[in-house]
Amino acid sequence: MIKKTLQALLLCLSFSAFSQSYVVAVHGGAGFINEERFTQEEQDAYKAKLSEALLAAKVVLDSGGSAVDAVEQAIIILENSPLFNAGKGAVMTYDENCEMDASIMSGSGLNAGAVAGVTRVKNPISGARKVMENSKHVMLSGDGANDFCKTQKLEMVAPKYFETAKSQKSIDRYKKKTSATWGSQWEDSKMGTVGCVALDRDGNLAAGTSTGGMTGKRYGRIGDSPIIGAGTYANNRSCAVSCTGHGEFFIRHGVAFDMHARMLYGLQSLEHATYQILHERLAAVKALGGLIAIDKSGNVVMDFNTQGMFRGYVREMEEPRVFLFAK
Ligand code: ASP
């Protein structure tokens, strides 16, 4: 009798292990994003690229790949597109260079990797993954990170590769605005950091974020995106989170880890935790931004306290759904 019950339980457990369906969400930055600022053609281009990233993640997960694989592949698509502030199209420092930050985290085992201030690796998210998997460290920065990426045989490019007419225009505009205070331009920027969160069929969560940072930043400045617990966090016990926004605030408020802590210790739902962080805690200090997150049950949130956020998600057996503006 006991044996039979155990067998039934095991069958039930293995069935639920197989029946876990995956879900992926991406963002392409939050900010002053409303219908008036984008032509129909531009809106279509953003939507197409977000869908392409989701479909790339879907291919990985359909073939049994991990959440970490899916996150990396989706972010590579967005980094390679000049539409977003990550990889090609990264915004410029005051000195007119592109210094990029990225991080990735696996929710099973809490392994994590990050690169900060990289200038030559074509896909910073892959650099972050190599740090996670092939080094003893969590974060490498500057030349040390560039050199490490080279030893990992990642594709390296000339710093000019990342620059676009749009990022040049953005830094020119920033410098002309003599009254601009640090961060005041953030909301004005249409370009966004990118991120991805995924839950795979094995129930593993992962998160990743990649960015050029903020236009006109001082050289050497590091934002929240490569900081585990600020811009990125994943833990199978709670959720996977990728943030976008004014990084200094996201660092001070430990936003990504706060999501995890609220869920695990405060027993808040994914939605409630997100609401309190974005619309109460950050709003109270006038900090702008958004986040995407998935919990261990596959619930998804994509929320922001700005006018809009490039975002989308896809579930197993479904088509991607992508959005740009507040509904
Ligand atoms: N969080 C990024 C940073 O501060 C910028 C962004 O998400 O738009 O570097």
XYZ file of C-alpha atoms and ligand atoms in Angstrom:
336
model
C 0.000 0.000 0.000
C 2.752 2.423 1.073
C 4.794 1.390 -1.956
C 1.842 2.076 -4.260
C 1.248 5.507 -2.719
C 4.926 6.345 -3.104
C 4.870 5.245 -6.713
C 1.823 7.392 -7.383
C 3.502 10.339 -5.695
C 6.640 9.882 -7.759
C 4.578 9.668 -10.941
C 2.779 12.811 -9.959
C 6.066 14.613 -9.222
C 7.663 13.542 -12.472
C 4.541 14.541 -14.374
C 4.583 17.986 -12.801
C 8.309 18.243 -13.608
C 7.537 17.549 -17.264
C 4.432 19.662 -17.324
C 6.196 22.875 -16.210
C 5.809 25.209 -19.152
C 8.231 28.003 -19.840
C 7.774 31.751 -20.026
C 10.090 34.571 -21.077
C 9.844 38.360 -20.790
C 12.064 41.071 -22.253
C 12.373 44.820 -21.874
C 14.085 47.427 -23.984
C 14.123 50.235 -21.435
C 11.623 52.558 -19.786
C 11.344 56.315 -20.185
C 9.616 59.146 -22.008
C 7.979 56.707 -24.389
C 4.584 57.774 -25.702
C 2.663 57.522 -28.926
C 3.467 61.067 -30.080
C 7.217 60.499 -29.989
C 7.314 57.540 -32.363
C 6.242 57.195 -35.976
C 4.291 54.075 -36.885
C 7.386 52.790 -38.641
C 9.479 53.234 -35.488
C 6.850 51.549 -33.346
C 6.780 48.595 -35.738
C 10.572 48.337 -35.678
C 10.671 48.203 -31.861
C 7.875 45.649 -31.762
C 9.545 43.482 -34.399
C 12.873 43.468 -32.535
C 11.259 42.645 -29.175
C 9.349 39.776 -30.839
C 12.524 38.540 -32.497
C 14.272 38.439 -29.101
C 11.353 36.541 -27.550
C 11.288 34.079 -30.429
C 15.036 33.490 -30.101
C 14.502 32.618 -26.431
C 11.562 30.413 -27.407
C 13.689 28.407 -29.853
C 16.197 27.785 -27.053
C 13.532 26.677 -24.577
C 11.608 24.582 -27.124
C 14.743 22.583 -27.731
C 15.222 21.973 -24.012
C 17.724 24.804 -23.387
C 18.017 26.453 -19.984
C 16.627 29.758 -18.756
C 20.209 31.105 -18.736
C 20.649 30.142 -22.426
C 17.339 31.798 -23.292
C 18.221 35.023 -21.451
C 21.601 35.262 -23.182
C 20.178 34.622 -26.658
C 17.342 37.141 -26.280
C 19.727 39.816 -25.017
C 22.208 39.200 -27.856
C 19.434 40.040 -30.360
C 18.699 43.297 -28.538
C 22.396 44.176 -28.099
C 22.973 43.715 -31.829
C 20.163 46.123 -32.669
C 20.979 49.856 -32.796
C 17.443 50.557 -31.527
C 18.420 49.936 -27.910
C 20.928 51.349 -25.454
C 23.013 48.178 -25.191
C 25.770 46.782 -27.386
C 25.451 48.517 -30.771
C 23.606 51.754 -30.048
C 24.918 52.156 -26.493
C 24.764 55.754 -25.262
C 27.959 57.760 -24.791
C 29.880 59.025 -21.794
C 30.625 62.759 -21.523
C 33.928 61.950 -23.224
C 31.974 60.389 -26.095
C 32.916 56.773 -25.583
C 30.667 53.761 -25.091
C 31.233 51.980 -21.776
C 28.850 49.090 -21.290
C 27.617 47.101 -18.299
C 25.875 43.704 -18.225
C 25.007 40.930 -15.807
C 23.364 37.528 -15.748
C 22.172 35.328 -12.900
C 20.929 31.790 -12.585
C 18.194 31.207 -10.022
C 19.329 27.653 -9.355
C 22.499 27.763 -7.279
C 22.640 31.566 -7.418
C 25.595 31.717 -9.746
C 26.076 35.140 -11.305
C 28.428 37.057 -13.580
C 28.854 40.666 -14.641
C 31.052 42.968 -16.688
C 31.243 46.721 -16.127
C 32.676 49.458 -18.311
C 33.519 47.154 -21.205
C 34.393 48.828 -24.496
C 35.366 46.074 -26.896
C 33.324 42.904 -26.427
C 30.564 42.826 -29.055
C 28.055 41.211 -26.704
C 28.582 42.249 -23.074
C 25.926 39.762 -21.918
C 28.103 36.899 -23.188
C 31.027 38.429 -21.302
C 28.910 38.374 -18.141
C 28.024 34.728 -18.754
C 31.679 33.795 -19.220
C 32.537 35.534 -15.928
C 29.783 33.493 -14.274
C 30.844 30.172 -15.735
C 34.576 30.420 -16.358
C 35.955 32.620 -13.579
C 36.071 32.586 -9.800
C 34.541 36.042 -9.730
C 31.161 37.684 -10.052
C 32.153 41.005 -11.617
C 35.049 42.182 -13.768
C 35.462 45.767 -14.913
C 37.247 47.902 -17.516
C 40.389 46.534 -19.160
C 40.356 43.452 -16.934
C 36.895 42.606 -18.242
C 37.815 43.367 -21.877
C 40.920 41.189 -21.627
C 39.026 38.370 -19.941
C 36.406 38.394 -22.724
C 39.198 38.120 -25.276
C 40.667 35.082 -23.543
C 37.187 33.522 -23.696
C 37.238 33.834 -27.492
C 34.252 36.142 -27.540
C 33.904 38.384 -30.576
C 35.802 41.623 -29.980
C 35.179 44.814 -31.985
C 36.649 48.305 -32.282
C 35.001 50.772 -29.842
C 33.597 52.699 -32.836
C 31.349 49.719 -33.641
C 28.978 50.675 -30.806
C 28.493 54.326 -31.830
C 25.470 55.380 -33.867
C 24.174 58.664 -35.256
C 21.459 58.482 -32.600
C 23.865 58.151 -29.679
C 25.967 61.010 -31.111
C 22.864 63.201 -31.369
C 21.920 62.322 -27.839
C 25.295 63.323 -26.341
C 25.349 66.524 -28.433
C 21.913 67.429 -27.079
C 22.990 66.597 -23.541
C 26.000 68.907 -23.755
C 23.939 71.766 -25.191
C 21.509 71.643 -22.303
C 23.708 73.626 -19.930
C 21.029 73.468 -17.289
C 20.950 69.674 -17.397
C 21.505 68.121 -14.038
C 22.720 64.560 -13.793
C 19.863 62.248 -14.497
C 17.499 64.928 -15.746
C 18.144 63.712 -19.286
C 17.259 60.167 -18.367
C 13.545 60.592 -18.798
C 14.159 62.423 -22.052
C 15.912 59.489 -23.630
C 13.997 57.197 -25.938
C 16.712 54.619 -25.926
C 16.676 51.858 -23.432
C 18.632 49.366 -21.518
C 17.668 45.782 -22.327
C 16.828 42.852 -20.101
C 15.341 39.393 -20.080
C 13.887 37.043 -17.466
C 12.978 33.415 -18.074
C 11.511 30.360 -16.403
C 12.449 27.102 -18.135
C 10.738 23.706 -18.244
C 12.866 22.497 -15.316
C 11.515 25.297 -13.151
C 14.769 27.252 -13.212
C 14.679 31.023 -13.313
C 17.293 33.346 -14.822
C 17.689 37.079 -15.358
C 20.013 39.296 -17.376
C 20.435 43.001 -18.090
C 22.670 44.922 -20.522
C 23.164 48.652 -21.027
C 25.291 51.534 -22.228
C 24.255 53.343 -19.046
C 23.145 56.977 -19.137
C 24.022 59.621 -21.729
C 26.726 61.995 -20.481
C 27.789 59.780 -17.580
C 31.250 60.394 -16.168
C 33.793 57.890 -17.506
C 34.135 54.958 -15.144
C 30.579 55.352 -13.830
C 28.882 52.019 -13.196
C 25.106 51.808 -13.014
C 22.748 49.268 -11.506
C 22.615 46.921 -14.509
C 25.776 44.898 -13.724
C 25.123 44.904 -9.973
C 23.582 41.690 -8.727
C 20.742 42.671 -6.414
C 20.334 46.153 -7.919
C 19.581 45.748 -11.652
C 19.447 41.965 -11.875
C 18.536 39.112 -9.565
C 17.251 35.538 -9.867
C 16.438 32.969 -7.225
C 14.358 29.847 -7.825
C 12.754 30.371 -4.409
C 11.164 33.661 -5.476
C 11.606 35.347 -8.845
C 13.853 36.593 -11.645
C 14.098 40.372 -12.114
C 15.653 42.762 -14.646
C 15.438 46.505 -14.039
C 15.762 49.668 -16.090
C 15.830 53.228 -14.872
C 17.967 55.828 -13.145
C 20.640 53.432 -11.918
C 21.872 55.359 -8.888
C 18.441 54.981 -7.272
C 18.156 51.313 -8.198
C 21.522 50.718 -6.518
C 20.605 52.667 -3.367
C 17.327 50.811 -3.065
C 18.700 47.376 -3.992
C 15.653 47.014 -6.190
C 16.149 43.554 -7.708
C 17.040 41.969 -4.363
C 14.192 43.834 -2.698
C 11.779 42.060 -5.073
C 13.179 38.700 -3.949
C 13.151 39.648 -0.258
C 9.603 40.968 -0.325
C 8.417 37.724 -1.880
C 10.455 35.297 0.210
C 10.361 36.965 3.622
C 7.394 39.288 3.257
C 5.291 36.733 1.371
C 4.210 39.404 -1.083
C 2.959 38.444 -4.524
C 5.077 39.356 -7.552
C 2.596 42.042 -8.493
C 2.341 43.550 -5.039
C 6.118 43.645 -4.552
C 6.551 45.368 -7.927
C 3.823 47.895 -7.191
C 5.249 48.860 -3.819
C 8.786 49.238 -5.151
C 7.999 51.230 -8.291
C 4.961 53.230 -7.299
C 5.611 53.797 -3.612
C 9.269 53.388 -2.668
C 10.941 54.707 -5.835
C 8.164 57.172 -6.643
C 8.625 58.717 -3.180
C 12.190 59.698 -4.107
C 11.218 60.635 -7.680
C 13.218 57.759 -9.107
C 12.092 56.738 -12.564
C 12.203 53.346 -14.169
C 10.617 49.959 -14.561
C 11.210 46.256 -14.261
C 10.219 42.907 -15.646
C 9.945 39.858 -13.408
C 8.759 36.259 -13.441
C 8.010 34.246 -10.322
C 8.590 30.555 -9.775
C 4.964 29.820 -10.754
C 5.334 31.579 -14.106
C 3.483 34.801 -13.267
C 4.835 37.792 -15.189
C 4.966 41.510 -14.368
C 6.182 44.272 -16.673
C 5.650 47.559 -14.853
C 7.085 51.100 -14.846
C 6.539 54.528 -13.305
C 7.446 56.340 -16.546
C 5.359 57.031 -19.625
C 6.242 53.761 -21.274
C 8.557 50.800 -21.452
C 9.477 48.637 -24.419
C 8.426 45.194 -23.249
C 6.948 41.816 -24.095
C 6.563 38.217 -23.075
C 5.909 34.827 -24.566
C 4.567 31.612 -23.069
C 5.033 28.099 -24.359
C 2.645 27.362 -27.292
C 1.759 31.047 -27.589
C 2.738 33.980 -29.783
C 4.839 36.842 -28.351
C 2.939 39.836 -26.988
C 4.781 43.150 -27.149
C 3.923 46.622 -25.856
C 5.504 50.072 -25.914
C 3.252 52.516 -24.113
C 1.161 52.572 -20.970
C -2.180 50.951 -21.713
N 19.759 51.559 -15.409
C 20.653 52.021 -16.434
C 21.801 52.726 -15.764
O 21.580 53.489 -14.854
C 20.002 52.946 -17.412
C 18.650 52.538 -17.936
O 18.105 51.533 -17.526
O 18.099 53.250 -18.788
O 22.915 52.556 -16.188
